mmCIF file of C-alpha atoms and ligand atoms in Angstrom:
data_model
loop_
_atom_site.group_PDB
_atom_site.id
_atom_site.type_symbol
_atom_site.label_atom_id
_atom_site.label_comp_id
_atom_site.label_asym_id
_atom_site.label_seq_id
_atom_site.Cartn_x
_atom_site.Cartn_y
_atom_site.Cartn_z
ATOM 1 C CA MET Z 1 0.000 0.000 0.000
ATOM 2 C CA ILE Z 2 1.156 3.534 -0.735
ATOM 3 C CA THR Z 3 1.480 5.496 2.486
ATOM 4 C CA VAL Z 4 2.037 9.028 1.180
ATOM 5 C CA VAL Z 5 -0.806 10.359 -0.923
ATOM 6 C CA THR Z 6 -1.147 13.933 -2.147
ATOM 7 C CA ILE Z 7 -4.637 15.420 -2.177
ATOM 8 C CA LEU Z 8 -5.488 18.251 -4.559
ATOM 9 C CA ASP Z 9 -8.662 19.940 -3.365
ATOM 10 C CA GLU Z 10 -8.192 23.539 -4.457
ATOM 11 C CA ILE Z 11 -8.880 22.997 -8.116
ATOM 12 C CA PRO Z 12 -10.166 25.967 -10.121
ATOM 13 C CA PHE Z 13 -13.441 25.243 -11.895
ATOM 14 C CA VAL Z 14 -15.420 27.595 -14.114
ATOM 15 C CA PRO Z 15 -18.461 25.876 -15.654
ATOM 16 C CA ASP Z 16 -18.715 26.354 -19.418
ATOM 17 C CA SER Z 17 -22.314 27.487 -20.109
ATOM 18 C CA ALA Z 18 -21.824 27.647 -23.878
ATOM 19 C CA ASP Z 19 -20.546 24.063 -23.973
ATOM 20 C CA LEU Z 20 -23.454 22.925 -21.801
ATOM 21 C CA LEU Z 21 -26.052 24.590 -24.045
ATOM 22 C CA LYS Z 22 -24.370 23.006 -27.068
ATOM 23 C CA THR Z 23 -24.543 19.566 -25.415
ATOM 24 C CA LEU Z 24 -28.222 20.145 -24.669
ATOM 25 C CA GLY Z 25 -28.839 21.297 -28.254
ATOM 26 C CA LEU Z 26 -30.148 24.653 -27.023
ATOM 27 C CA ASP Z 27 -29.568 28.178 -28.213
ATOM 28 C CA ALA Z 28 -28.549 30.937 -25.783
ATOM 29 C CA SER Z 29 -31.774 32.768 -26.718
ATOM 30 C CA SER Z 30 -33.917 29.730 -25.809
ATOM 31 C CA ASP Z 31 -36.566 30.157 -23.099
ATOM 32 C CA LEU Z 32 -34.810 27.488 -21.055
ATOM 33 C CA ALA Z 33 -31.399 29.165 -21.212
ATOM 34 C CA SER Z 34 -31.934 31.412 -18.171
ATOM 35 C CA GLU Z 35 -33.153 28.476 -16.061
ATOM 36 C CA ILE Z 36 -30.068 26.533 -17.056
ATOM 37 C CA GLN Z 37 -27.816 29.528 -16.359
ATOM 38 C CA ASP Z 38 -29.250 29.590 -12.835
ATOM 39 C CA VAL Z 39 -28.174 25.948 -12.371
ATOM 40 C CA VAL Z 40 -24.731 26.789 -13.824
ATOM 41 C CA ASP Z 41 -24.330 29.676 -11.359
ATOM 42 C CA GLN Z 42 -25.237 27.432 -8.428
ATOM 43 C CA ALA Z 43 -22.837 24.759 -9.661
ATOM 44 C CA ALA Z 44 -20.069 27.345 -9.901
ATOM 45 C CA SER Z 45 -20.585 28.323 -6.276
ATOM 46 C CA VAL Z 46 -20.736 24.818 -4.750
ATOM 47 C CA ALA Z 47 -18.555 22.588 -6.958
ATOM 48 C CA LYS Z 48 -15.268 21.372 -5.494
ATOM 49 C CA PRO Z 49 -13.586 18.954 -7.902
ATOM 50 C CA LYS Z 50 -10.782 17.002 -6.250
ATOM 51 C CA ALA Z 51 -7.976 14.609 -7.079
ATOM 52 C CA LEU Z 52 -5.369 12.515 -5.324
ATOM 53 C CA TYR Z 53 -2.315 10.599 -6.331
ATOM 54 C CA GLY Z 54 0.461 8.566 -4.791
ATOM 55 C CA VAL Z 55 3.952 7.727 -5.968
ATOM 56 C CA GLY Z 56 4.296 3.978 -6.449
ATOM 57 C CA TYR Z 57 7.159 1.759 -7.516
ATOM 58 C CA VAL Z 58 7.083 -1.322 -9.719
ATOM 59 C CA GLU Z 59 8.565 -4.181 -7.694
ATOM 60 C CA GLU Z 60 7.958 -7.259 -9.862
ATOM 61 C CA ARG Z 61 6.678 -8.231 -13.287
ATOM 62 C CA GLY Z 62 5.130 -11.548 -14.307
ATOM 63 C CA ARG Z 63 3.792 -12.530 -17.697
ATOM 64 C CA ASP Z 64 0.420 -10.876 -17.078
ATOM 65 C CA THR Z 65 1.049 -9.216 -13.724
ATOM 66 C CA VAL Z 66 2.834 -6.265 -12.255
ATOM 67 C CA THR Z 67 3.412 -5.666 -8.542
ATOM 68 C CA ILE Z 68 3.309 -2.088 -7.300
ATOM 69 C CA ASP Z 69 4.111 -1.408 -3.636
ATOM 70 C CA GLY Z 70 3.064 -4.936 -2.671
ATOM 71 C CA VAL Z 71 -0.200 -4.997 -4.640
ATOM 72 C CA VAL Z 72 -0.399 -7.402 -7.582
ATOM 73 C CA PHE Z 73 -2.279 -6.128 -10.651
ATOM 74 C CA THR Z 74 -3.345 -8.533 -13.396
ATOM 75 C CA SER Z 75 -3.358 -7.049 -16.882
ATOM 76 C CA ARG Z 76 -1.064 -7.971 -19.717
ATOM 77 C CA VAL Z 77 -1.465 -4.524 -21.267
ATOM 78 C CA LEU Z 78 -0.556 -2.778 -18.001
ATOM 79 C CA ARG Z 79 2.388 -5.135 -17.667
ATOM 80 C CA MET Z 80 3.515 -4.280 -21.213
ATOM 81 C CA ASN Z 81 3.075 -0.554 -20.680
ATOM 82 C CA LEU Z 82 5.217 -0.724 -17.530
ATOM 83 C CA THR Z 83 7.995 -2.868 -19.010
ATOM 84 C CA ASP Z 84 10.577 -0.063 -18.703
ATOM 85 C CA VAL Z 85 8.803 2.012 -16.076
ATOM 86 C CA TYR Z 86 9.687 1.974 -12.374
ATOM 87 C CA ARG Z 87 7.800 4.937 -10.933
ATOM 88 C CA VAL Z 88 4.025 5.285 -11.400
ATOM 89 C CA PHE Z 89 1.278 7.526 -10.077
ATOM 90 C CA PRO Z 90 -1.938 5.739 -9.000
ATOM 91 C CA PHE Z 91 -4.684 8.372 -8.942
ATOM 92 C CA ILE Z 92 -8.318 9.294 -8.533
ATOM 93 C CA ALA Z 93 -10.007 12.417 -9.911
ATOM 94 C CA THR Z 94 -13.608 13.295 -9.091
ATOM 95 C CA CYS Z 95 -16.270 15.929 -9.638
ATOM 96 C CA GLY Z 96 -16.788 15.882 -5.843
ATOM 97 C CA LEU Z 97 -19.889 15.198 -3.752
ATOM 98 C CA GLU Z 98 -21.074 18.807 -3.769
ATOM 99 C CA LEU Z 99 -22.742 18.615 -7.185
ATOM 100 C CA ASP Z 100 -24.716 15.537 -6.092
ATOM 101 C CA GLY Z 101 -26.090 17.738 -3.320
ATOM 102 C CA LEU Z 102 -27.223 20.221 -5.972
ATOM 103 C CA LEU Z 103 -28.695 17.392 -8.069
ATOM 104 C CA ALA Z 104 -30.862 16.264 -5.151
ATOM 105 C CA ARG Z 105 -32.647 19.638 -5.218
ATOM 106 C CA TYR Z 106 -34.047 19.110 -8.723
ATOM 107 C CA SER Z 107 -36.625 16.730 -10.195
ATOM 108 C CA ASP Z 108 -36.819 18.259 -13.688
ATOM 109 C CA GLU Z 109 -35.101 15.822 -16.066
ATOM 110 C CA LEU Z 110 -33.440 18.482 -18.239
ATOM 111 C CA LEU Z 111 -32.014 20.329 -15.262
ATOM 112 C CA ARG Z 112 -30.839 17.084 -13.695
ATOM 113 C CA TYR Z 113 -29.144 16.134 -16.955
ATOM 114 C CA SER Z 114 -27.571 19.607 -17.058
ATOM 115 C CA ILE Z 115 -26.071 18.994 -13.610
ATOM 116 C CA GLU Z 116 -24.720 15.607 -14.761
ATOM 117 C CA CYS Z 117 -23.035 17.446 -17.671
ATOM 118 C CA LEU Z 118 -21.583 19.980 -15.232
ATOM 119 C CA LYS Z 119 -20.281 17.087 -13.124
ATOM 120 C CA SER Z 120 -18.459 15.837 -16.226
ATOM 121 C CA GLN Z 121 -16.965 19.300 -16.702
ATOM 122 C CA ALA Z 122 -15.846 19.337 -13.063
ATOM 123 C CA LEU Z 123 -14.274 15.897 -13.466
ATOM 124 C CA ASN Z 124 -12.374 17.114 -16.548
ATOM 125 C CA ALA Z 125 -11.107 20.090 -14.544
ATOM 126 C CA ALA Z 126 -9.897 17.728 -11.782
ATOM 127 C CA ARG Z 127 -8.209 15.320 -14.205
ATOM 128 C CA ASN Z 128 -6.494 18.107 -16.188
ATOM 129 C CA HIS Z 129 -5.304 19.784 -12.986
ATOM 130 C CA LEU Z 130 -3.886 16.502 -11.699
ATOM 131 C CA ILE Z 131 -2.013 15.753 -14.937
ATOM 132 C CA THR Z 132 -0.580 19.282 -15.111
ATOM 133 C CA HIS Z 133 0.479 19.009 -11.441
ATOM 134 C CA VAL Z 134 2.238 15.630 -11.868
ATOM 135 C CA ARG Z 135 3.925 16.733 -15.114
ATOM 136 C CA SER Z 136 5.235 19.879 -13.543
ATOM 137 C CA LYS Z 137 6.213 18.473 -10.120
ATOM 138 C CA TYR Z 138 8.066 15.447 -11.514
ATOM 139 C CA GLY Z 139 9.318 17.006 -14.768
ATOM 140 C CA ILE Z 140 7.562 14.436 -16.953
ATOM 141 C CA SER Z 141 6.462 15.583 -20.391
ATOM 142 C CA GLY Z 142 5.001 12.323 -21.703
ATOM 143 C CA LEU Z 143 2.376 10.903 -19.361
ATOM 144 C CA SER Z 144 -0.173 8.203 -20.244
ATOM 145 C CA SER Z 145 -2.753 6.429 -18.130
ATOM 146 C CA MET Z 146 -4.663 3.191 -17.782
ATOM 147 C CA HIS Z 147 -7.966 2.721 -15.974
ATOM 148 C CA PRO Z 148 -9.552 -0.516 -14.696
ATOM 149 C CA GLY Z 149 -12.537 -1.270 -16.917
ATOM 150 C CA SER Z 150 -11.384 0.794 -19.917
ATOM 151 C CA GLY Z 151 -10.989 -0.849 -23.301
ATOM 152 C CA ASP Z 152 -12.056 -4.409 -24.143
ATOM 153 C CA VAL Z 153 -13.011 -6.369 -21.042
ATOM 154 C CA ALA Z 154 -9.690 -8.206 -20.759
ATOM 155 C CA VAL Z 155 -7.450 -5.142 -21.132
ATOM 156 C CA TRP Z 156 -7.657 -4.336 -17.432
ATOM 157 C CA PRO Z 157 -10.833 -5.763 -15.864
ATOM 158 C CA LEU Z 158 -13.047 -3.474 -13.822
ATOM 159 C CA GLU Z 159 -12.687 -5.819 -10.818
ATOM 160 C CA GLN Z 160 -9.089 -4.618 -10.542
ATOM 161 C CA GLN Z 161 -10.509 -1.488 -8.923
ATOM 162 C CA VAL Z 162 -10.334 -3.487 -5.696
ATOM 163 C CA GLU Z 163 -6.540 -3.733 -6.013
ATOM 164 C CA LEU Z 164 -6.242 -0.073 -6.975
ATOM 165 C CA PHE Z 165 -8.237 0.997 -3.925
ATOM 166 C CA ARG Z 166 -6.144 -1.369 -1.778
ATOM 167 C CA LEU Z 167 -3.038 0.390 -3.072
ATOM 168 C CA LEU Z 168 -4.481 3.789 -2.137
ATOM 169 C CA GLY Z 169 -5.662 2.749 1.371
ATOM 170 C CA ASP Z 170 -8.099 5.159 3.028
ATOM 171 C CA ALA Z 171 -7.169 8.113 0.784
ATOM 172 C CA PRO Z 172 -10.171 7.834 -1.639
ATOM 173 C CA ALA Z 173 -12.619 8.299 1.271
ATOM 174 C CA ARG Z 174 -10.792 11.526 2.161
ATOM 175 C CA ILE Z 175 -12.018 13.050 -1.121
ATOM 176 C CA GLY Z 176 -15.491 11.481 -0.792
ATOM 177 C CA VAL Z 177 -14.962 8.598 -3.230
ATOM 178 C CA GLN Z 178 -16.345 5.126 -2.467
ATOM 179 C CA LEU Z 179 -16.121 1.863 -4.364
ATOM 180 C CA ASN Z 180 -19.301 -0.239 -4.343
ATOM 181 C CA GLU Z 181 -19.749 -4.021 -4.632
ATOM 182 C CA SER Z 182 -20.043 -3.747 -8.422
ATOM 183 C CA CYS Z 183 -16.635 -2.025 -8.509
ATOM 184 C CA LEU Z 184 -18.254 1.254 -9.565
ATOM 185 C CA MET Z 185 -17.228 4.498 -7.930
ATOM 186 C CA GLN Z 186 -19.372 7.144 -6.267
ATOM 187 C CA PRO Z 187 -19.680 9.990 -7.200
ATOM 188 C CA ASN Z 188 -20.410 8.569 -10.647
ATOM 189 C CA LYS Z 189 -18.238 11.200 -12.385
ATOM 190 C CA THR Z 190 -14.981 9.867 -10.992
ATOM 191 C CA VAL Z 191 -12.001 8.264 -12.735
ATOM 192 C CA SER Z 192 -9.278 6.118 -11.244
ATOM 193 C CA GLY Z 193 -6.162 4.618 -12.719
ATOM 194 C CA ILE Z 194 -2.418 4.678 -12.973
ATOM 195 C CA LEU Z 195 -0.452 7.453 -14.643
ATOM 196 C CA PHE Z 196 2.905 6.414 -16.038
ATOM 197 C CA PRO Z 197 5.678 8.060 -18.050
ATOM 198 C CA SER Z 198 5.434 7.163 -21.712
ATOM 199 C CA GLU Z 199 7.065 8.572 -24.811
ATOM 200 C CA ARG Z 200 4.070 7.522 -26.916
ATOM 201 C CA ASP Z 201 0.552 8.391 -25.794
ATOM 202 C CA PHE Z 202 -1.365 5.284 -24.780
ATOM 203 C CA TYR Z 203 -5.159 5.230 -25.050
ATOM 204 C CA SER Z 204 -7.200 2.198 -23.957
ATOM 205 C CA CYS Z 205 -9.599 3.177 -26.786
ATOM 206 C CA ARG Z 206 -7.032 1.663 -29.168
ATOM 207 C CA LEU Z 207 -7.890 -1.701 -27.567
ATOM 208 C CA CYS Z 208 -11.645 -1.172 -27.433
ATOM 209 C CA ARG Z 209 -14.044 -2.358 -30.128
ATOM 210 C CA ARG Z 210 -17.083 -0.601 -28.752
ATOM 211 C CA ASP Z 211 -18.978 1.099 -31.590
ATOM 212 C CA LYS Z 212 -20.104 4.703 -31.536
ATOM 213 C CA CYS Z 213 -18.617 5.630 -28.160
ATOM 214 C CA PRO Z 214 -18.902 9.408 -27.691
ATOM 215 C CA GLY Z 215 -15.812 9.354 -25.455
ATOM 216 C CA ARG Z 216 -13.511 7.653 -27.954
ATOM 217 C CA ARG Z 217 -10.093 9.341 -28.032
ATOM 218 C CA ALA Z 218 -8.314 7.112 -30.550
ATOM 219 C CA PRO Z 219 -9.406 4.606 -33.217
ATOM 220 C CA PHE Z 220 -9.328 0.857 -32.582
ATOM 221 C CA ASP Z 221 -5.860 -0.455 -33.451
ATOM 222 C CA PRO Z 222 -6.023 -4.084 -34.689
ATOM 223 C CA GLU Z 223 -2.218 -4.385 -34.765
ATOM 224 C CA LEU Z 224 -1.869 -3.350 -31.129
ATOM 225 C CA TRP Z 225 -4.774 -5.614 -30.153
ATOM 226 C CA LYS Z 226 -3.022 -8.544 -31.875
ATOM 227 C CA LYS Z 227 0.279 -7.711 -30.186
ATOM 228 C CA THR Z 228 -1.307 -7.627 -26.724
ATOM 229 C CA HIS Z 229 -3.121 -10.949 -27.311
ATOM 230 C CA GLU Z 230 -0.338 -12.711 -29.246
ATOM 231 C CA GLU Z 231 0.389 -15.405 -26.681
ATOM 232 C CA ASP Z 232 -3.340 -16.197 -26.299
ATOM 233 C CA ILE Z 233 -3.615 -16.559 -30.064
ATOM 234 C CA GLU Z 234 -0.602 -18.881 -30.174
ATOM 235 C CA GLU Z 235 -1.947 -20.962 -27.284
ATOM 236 C CA ASN Z 236 -5.344 -21.361 -28.985
ATOM 237 C CA ASP Z 237 -3.892 -22.414 -32.371
HETATM 238 S S1 LIG C 1 -13.859 3.735 -26.863
HETATM 239 FE FE1 LIG C 1 -15.176 4.498 -25.219
HETATM 240 S S2 LIG C 1 -15.608 2.701 -23.912
HETATM 241 FE FE2 LIG C 1 -13.843 2.184 -25.208
HETATM 242 S S3 LIG C 1 -12.056 2.720 -23.932
HETATM 243 FE FE3 LIG C 1 -12.501 4.503 -25.244
HETATM 244 S S4 LIG C 1 -13.821 5.802 -23.977
HETATM 245 FE FE4 LIG C 1 -13.827 3.745 -23.018
#
């Protein structure tokens, strides 16, 4: 388990009304725009996006495993990504609980959806702040990440959240993040994973065949998929 964890809880966040209206398919002159602006203003005053990270060290590597500070993670892709890496940064970034408090005040579906969109904006602010902080503090220009549950199911199974939370000890609770029995995090707009130095950007989307994902950041890469499953293919021949 990592004993020293840094918490970032003074993260600037300015909700983007124009982006929200665009997501909702509304014009600024729409009758609903002022109601939505009221929600945006409330979100701006209560939101407190947060993040945390620890500094971990790779201790052992197996064929499909990598041990970080005594915790064994099972993922061939993670193992491959950390082949030449010794220092990693397990992390969590979250929109924070405050926006869920705001959500509970509304029953109107459009306004509730607007708050969910603002939670996504707050999460992006937390994640970007964290990455900028780690890059600057540790002098790392190339930084990639992997997340349990991202990409095809075998890339790094969602159940590995249990190991990630074990690695981070009680720190997630200190920023209001909980892991439930289904290995999903609360608040729902929260990401967890491991940041690692990398000269080439790695995106789990390159190993994900899900169609029409609005969050896709890179196209599916059949060559990389083959490379990461090569031994399975050979064994099944
Ligand atoms: S394509 Fe979508 S589901 Fe697949 S890893 Fe990327 S963001 Fe996740």
